[in-house]
Amino acid sequence: MRSKATGAEESDYLDRHFSHQVGLSPGDVSDSPTWNAYIKPLVDPFVDTRGDFRYCDEDEFHELVWEVWTDHGVDNDVTIEHEALLSTGTSARRGSRIDFLICYDNLHRVGVEIKCAGRWSPEGVQEQLVRYAETGQINTILLLTADPDLTDIDWPRDLGVPLFIVQLTGRRGRL
């Protein structure tokens, strides 16, 4: 979370971190080449799913995301690996498992993490995403979440791995 530093401390903090655009949604247009080339194709299929996703747990949320991607042919254009092991890096990073690893033909790799509502703290999610970025196995991270509290994560610039956060409509529980 953002500190309440002022003056030189604040500028130093802002030089190392930045807040991402809040409120990215499926169908949004951006001037980011990374968004347009690698993230937009992964999130635009959710434009047609304006109704709330209903799921019991995060595994079921994964299945719903996978179903949308396959229904829209996303898996025809990229290689998708579920529960991908990001095994390089220091021992603290070995064994990091990201929900989906998307590989494009030009070898750009997008790590996709999915978080359902009300189960994770922003700090815990940020630590997890930083650990994934530090493995050196992904070029970009996409956080798909149904939790509005997770849409405002500070992200260290020095990682060199951009983070995009997209909120999907959804909630735990059955009708």
mmCIF file of C-alpha atoms in Angstrom:
data_model
loop_
_atom_site.group_PDB
_atom_site.id
_atom_site.type_symbol
_atom_site.label_atom_id
_atom_site.label_comp_id
_atom_site.label_asym_id
_atom_site.label_seq_id
_atom_site.Cartn_x
_atom_site.Cartn_y
_atom_site.Cartn_z
ATOM 1 C CA MET A 1 0.000 0.000 0.000
ATOM 2 C CA ARG A 2 1.052 3.548 -0.457
ATOM 3 C CA SER A 3 2.995 5.166 2.346
ATOM 4 C CA LYS A 4 2.183 8.590 3.714
ATOM 5 C CA ALA A 5 5.722 9.842 3.048
ATOM 6 C CA THR A 6 6.208 13.465 2.109
ATOM 7 C CA GLY A 7 8.865 15.522 0.375
ATOM 8 C CA ALA A 8 12.005 13.644 -0.684
ATOM 9 C CA GLU A 9 10.692 10.394 0.823
ATOM 10 C CA GLU A 10 7.543 10.666 -1.287
ATOM 11 C CA SER A 11 9.405 11.317 -4.560
ATOM 12 C CA ASP A 12 11.741 8.394 -3.801
ATOM 13 C CA TYR A 13 8.721 6.165 -3.186
ATOM 14 C CA LEU A 14 7.051 7.308 -6.406
ATOM 15 C CA ASP A 15 10.270 6.704 -8.357
ATOM 16 C CA ARG A 16 10.267 3.044 -7.285
ATOM 17 C CA HIS A 17 6.521 2.335 -7.449
ATOM 18 C CA PHE A 18 3.507 3.299 -9.461
ATOM 19 C CA SER A 19 -0.184 2.655 -9.151
ATOM 20 C CA HIS A 20 -1.802 0.991 -12.077
ATOM 21 C CA GLN A 21 -4.792 2.299 -13.911
ATOM 22 C CA VAL A 22 -7.771 1.444 -11.775
ATOM 23 C CA GLY A 23 -10.890 0.202 -13.469
ATOM 24 C CA LEU A 24 -9.510 -1.643 -16.491
ATOM 25 C CA SER A 25 -12.343 -3.666 -17.918
ATOM 26 C CA PRO A 26 -12.887 -6.022 -20.816
ATOM 27 C CA GLY A 27 -13.335 -3.962 -23.990
ATOM 28 C CA ASP A 28 -11.253 -1.006 -22.758
ATOM 29 C CA VAL A 29 -9.001 0.797 -25.195
ATOM 30 C CA SER A 30 -5.516 1.791 -24.078
ATOM 31 C CA ASP A 31 -2.478 3.441 -25.606
ATOM 32 C CA SER A 32 -0.282 0.703 -24.116
ATOM 33 C CA PRO A 33 1.256 -1.520 -26.814
ATOM 34 C CA THR A 34 1.529 -4.337 -24.255
ATOM 35 C CA TRP A 35 -2.175 -4.029 -23.406
ATOM 36 C CA ASN A 36 -3.201 -4.051 -27.057
ATOM 37 C CA ALA A 37 -0.911 -6.874 -28.203
ATOM 38 C CA TYR A 38 -0.997 -9.284 -25.268
ATOM 39 C CA ILE A 39 -3.651 -8.440 -22.674
ATOM 40 C CA LYS A 40 -6.621 -7.207 -24.710
ATOM 41 C CA PRO A 41 -6.953 -10.548 -26.563
ATOM 42 C CA LEU A 42 -7.176 -12.288 -23.170
ATOM 43 C CA VAL A 43 -9.753 -9.965 -21.597
ATOM 44 C CA ASP A 44 -11.965 -8.948 -24.528
ATOM 45 C CA PRO A 45 -13.793 -12.314 -24.541
ATOM 46 C CA PHE A 46 -15.254 -11.288 -21.182
ATOM 47 C CA VAL A 47 -17.143 -8.363 -22.791
ATOM 48 C CA ASP A 48 -19.857 -10.838 -23.766
ATOM 49 C CA THR A 49 -20.083 -12.205 -20.221
ATOM 50 C CA ARG A 50 -21.580 -9.152 -18.530
ATOM 51 C CA GLY A 51 -23.543 -11.341 -16.123
ATOM 52 C CA ASP A 52 -21.904 -12.217 -12.848
ATOM 53 C CA PHE A 53 -19.780 -15.327 -12.703
ATOM 54 C CA ARG A 54 -20.999 -17.559 -9.901
ATOM 55 C CA TYR A 55 -18.441 -19.907 -8.389
ATOM 56 C CA CYS A 56 -17.875 -21.886 -5.200
ATOM 57 C CA ASP A 57 -14.108 -21.526 -5.001
ATOM 58 C CA GLU A 58 -11.081 -20.284 -6.908
ATOM 59 C CA ASP A 59 -10.708 -23.571 -8.806
ATOM 60 C CA GLU A 60 -14.196 -23.141 -10.212
ATOM 61 C CA PHE A 61 -13.363 -19.518 -11.099
ATOM 62 C CA HIS A 62 -10.350 -20.878 -13.068
ATOM 63 C CA GLU A 63 -12.700 -23.221 -14.937
ATOM 64 C CA LEU A 64 -15.045 -20.355 -15.817
ATOM 65 C CA VAL A 65 -12.142 -18.277 -17.182
ATOM 66 C CA TRP A 66 -10.849 -21.247 -19.185
ATOM 67 C CA GLU A 67 -14.352 -21.863 -20.567
ATOM 68 C CA VAL A 68 -14.664 -18.249 -21.783
ATOM 69 C CA TRP A 69 -11.237 -18.446 -23.435
ATOM 70 C CA THR A 70 -12.021 -21.716 -25.234
ATOM 71 C CA ASP A 71 -15.515 -20.522 -26.283
ATOM 72 C CA HIS A 72 -13.895 -17.467 -27.911
ATOM 73 C CA GLY A 73 -10.980 -19.355 -29.490
ATOM 74 C CA VAL A 74 -8.253 -17.701 -27.431
ATOM 75 C CA ASP A 75 -6.552 -21.084 -27.120
ATOM 76 C CA ASN A 76 -6.287 -21.222 -30.948
ATOM 77 C CA ASP A 77 -3.960 -18.196 -30.991
ATOM 78 C CA VAL A 78 -1.754 -18.873 -27.958
ATOM 79 C CA THR A 79 -0.479 -21.757 -25.868
ATOM 80 C CA ILE A 80 -2.167 -21.858 -22.459
ATOM 81 C CA GLU A 81 -0.752 -23.819 -19.550
ATOM 82 C CA HIS A 82 -2.836 -24.139 -16.378
ATOM 83 C CA GLU A 83 -1.045 -24.157 -13.009
ATOM 84 C CA ALA A 84 2.320 -23.453 -14.618
ATOM 85 C CA LEU A 85 5.390 -23.953 -12.479
ATOM 86 C CA LEU A 86 7.812 -21.007 -12.600
ATOM 87 C CA SER A 87 10.819 -22.841 -11.269
ATOM 88 C CA THR A 88 13.866 -20.661 -11.854
ATOM 89 C CA GLY A 89 15.261 -18.033 -9.551
ATOM 90 C CA THR A 90 16.366 -18.183 -5.968
ATOM 91 C CA SER A 91 15.121 -20.882 -3.647
ATOM 92 C CA ALA A 92 12.448 -18.452 -2.394
ATOM 93 C CA ARG A 93 11.006 -18.369 -5.910
ATOM 94 C CA ARG A 94 11.398 -22.005 -6.827
ATOM 95 C CA GLY A 95 8.070 -23.753 -6.790
ATOM 96 C CA SER A 96 6.084 -20.626 -7.659
ATOM 97 C CA ARG A 97 2.977 -21.802 -9.497
ATOM 98 C CA ILE A 98 0.943 -19.272 -11.490
ATOM 99 C CA ASP A 99 -2.674 -19.971 -12.447
ATOM 100 C CA PHE A 100 -2.161 -19.658 -16.219
ATOM 101 C CA LEU A 101 0.876 -19.120 -18.418
ATOM 102 C CA ILE A 102 0.035 -17.731 -21.853
ATOM 103 C CA CYS A 103 2.725 -18.092 -24.525
ATOM 104 C CA TYR A 104 2.530 -16.115 -27.758
ATOM 105 C CA ASP A 105 4.269 -17.161 -30.988
ATOM 106 C CA ASN A 106 6.805 -14.338 -30.576
ATOM 107 C CA LEU A 107 7.773 -15.907 -27.201
ATOM 108 C CA HIS A 108 6.109 -13.182 -25.096
ATOM 109 C CA ARG A 109 4.827 -14.876 -21.930
ATOM 110 C CA VAL A 110 1.924 -13.541 -19.886
ATOM 111 C CA GLY A 111 1.377 -14.887 -16.384
ATOM 112 C CA VAL A 112 -2.290 -14.792 -15.408
ATOM 113 C CA GLU A 113 -3.260 -14.921 -11.745
ATOM 114 C CA ILE A 114 -6.914 -15.255 -10.771
ATOM 115 C CA LYS A 115 -8.284 -14.116 -7.426
ATOM 116 C CA CYS A 116 -11.862 -14.398 -6.268
ATOM 117 C CA ALA A 117 -13.524 -11.854 -4.036
ATOM 118 C CA GLY A 118 -12.920 -11.538 -0.327
ATOM 119 C CA ARG A 119 -10.203 -14.134 0.144
ATOM 120 C CA TRP A 120 -6.902 -12.273 -0.266
ATOM 121 C CA SER A 121 -5.281 -9.127 1.063
ATOM 122 C CA PRO A 122 -3.799 -6.693 -1.466
ATOM 123 C CA GLU A 123 -0.434 -7.031 0.285
ATOM 124 C CA GLY A 124 -0.468 -10.831 0.032
ATOM 125 C CA VAL A 125 -1.400 -10.732 -3.643
ATOM 126 C CA GLN A 126 1.284 -8.135 -4.344
ATOM 127 C CA GLU A 127 3.937 -10.327 -2.673
ATOM 128 C CA GLN A 128 2.802 -13.315 -4.723
ATOM 129 C CA LEU A 129 2.880 -11.371 -8.019
ATOM 130 C CA VAL A 130 6.315 -9.891 -7.248
ATOM 131 C CA ARG A 131 7.613 -13.416 -6.573
ATOM 132 C CA TYR A 132 6.313 -14.514 -9.993
ATOM 133 C CA ALA A 133 7.857 -11.494 -11.742
ATOM 134 C CA GLU A 134 11.218 -12.156 -10.077
ATOM 135 C CA THR A 135 11.442 -15.654 -11.585
ATOM 136 C CA GLY A 136 12.298 -14.150 -14.971
ATOM 137 C CA GLN A 137 9.884 -16.585 -16.630
ATOM 138 C CA ILE A 138 7.197 -14.071 -17.615
ATOM 139 C CA ASN A 139 7.190 -10.781 -19.522
ATOM 140 C CA THR A 140 3.826 -9.433 -18.330
ATOM 141 C CA ILE A 141 1.391 -10.223 -15.502
ATOM 142 C CA LEU A 142 -2.384 -10.066 -15.725
ATOM 143 C CA LEU A 143 -4.405 -10.202 -12.521
ATOM 144 C CA LEU A 144 -8.009 -11.187 -13.196
ATOM 145 C CA THR A 145 -10.023 -10.571 -10.050
ATOM 146 C CA ALA A 146 -13.587 -10.315 -8.863
ATOM 147 C CA ASP A 147 -12.388 -8.372 -5.807
ATOM 148 C CA PRO A 148 -12.466 -4.566 -6.142
ATOM 149 C CA ASP A 149 -9.990 -4.290 -3.233
ATOM 150 C CA LEU A 150 -7.322 -5.905 -5.428
ATOM 151 C CA THR A 151 -7.543 -3.357 -8.249
ATOM 152 C CA ASP A 152 -5.176 -0.862 -6.631
ATOM 153 C CA ILE A 153 -1.854 -2.576 -6.037
ATOM 154 C CA ASP A 154 1.413 -0.608 -5.979
ATOM 155 C CA TRP A 155 3.892 -2.241 -8.313
ATOM 156 C CA PRO A 156 7.700 -1.943 -8.220
ATOM 157 C CA ARG A 157 8.968 -0.461 -11.489
ATOM 158 C CA ASP A 158 12.379 -2.047 -11.126
ATOM 159 C CA LEU A 159 10.899 -5.489 -11.830
ATOM 160 C CA GLY A 160 10.564 -4.583 -15.513
ATOM 161 C CA VAL A 161 7.415 -6.731 -15.727
ATOM 162 C CA PRO A 162 4.245 -4.698 -16.269
ATOM 163 C CA LEU A 163 1.164 -5.583 -14.247
ATOM 164 C CA PHE A 164 -2.363 -5.200 -15.616
ATOM 165 C CA ILE A 165 -5.303 -5.609 -13.255
ATOM 166 C CA VAL A 166 -8.736 -6.339 -14.697
ATOM 167 C CA GLN A 167 -11.820 -6.680 -12.559
ATOM 168 C CA LEU A 168 -14.356 -9.248 -13.711
ATOM 169 C CA THR A 169 -17.858 -9.377 -12.335
ATOM 170 C CA GLY A 170 -18.295 -12.376 -10.133
ATOM 171 C CA ARG A 171 -18.984 -13.625 -6.658
ATOM 172 C CA ARG A 172 -18.753 -16.736 -4.591
ATOM 173 C CA GLY A 173 -21.843 -18.758 -3.923
ATOM 174 C CA ARG A 174 -24.551 -20.470 -5.871
ATOM 175 C CA LEU A 175 -28.010 -19.178 -6.725
#
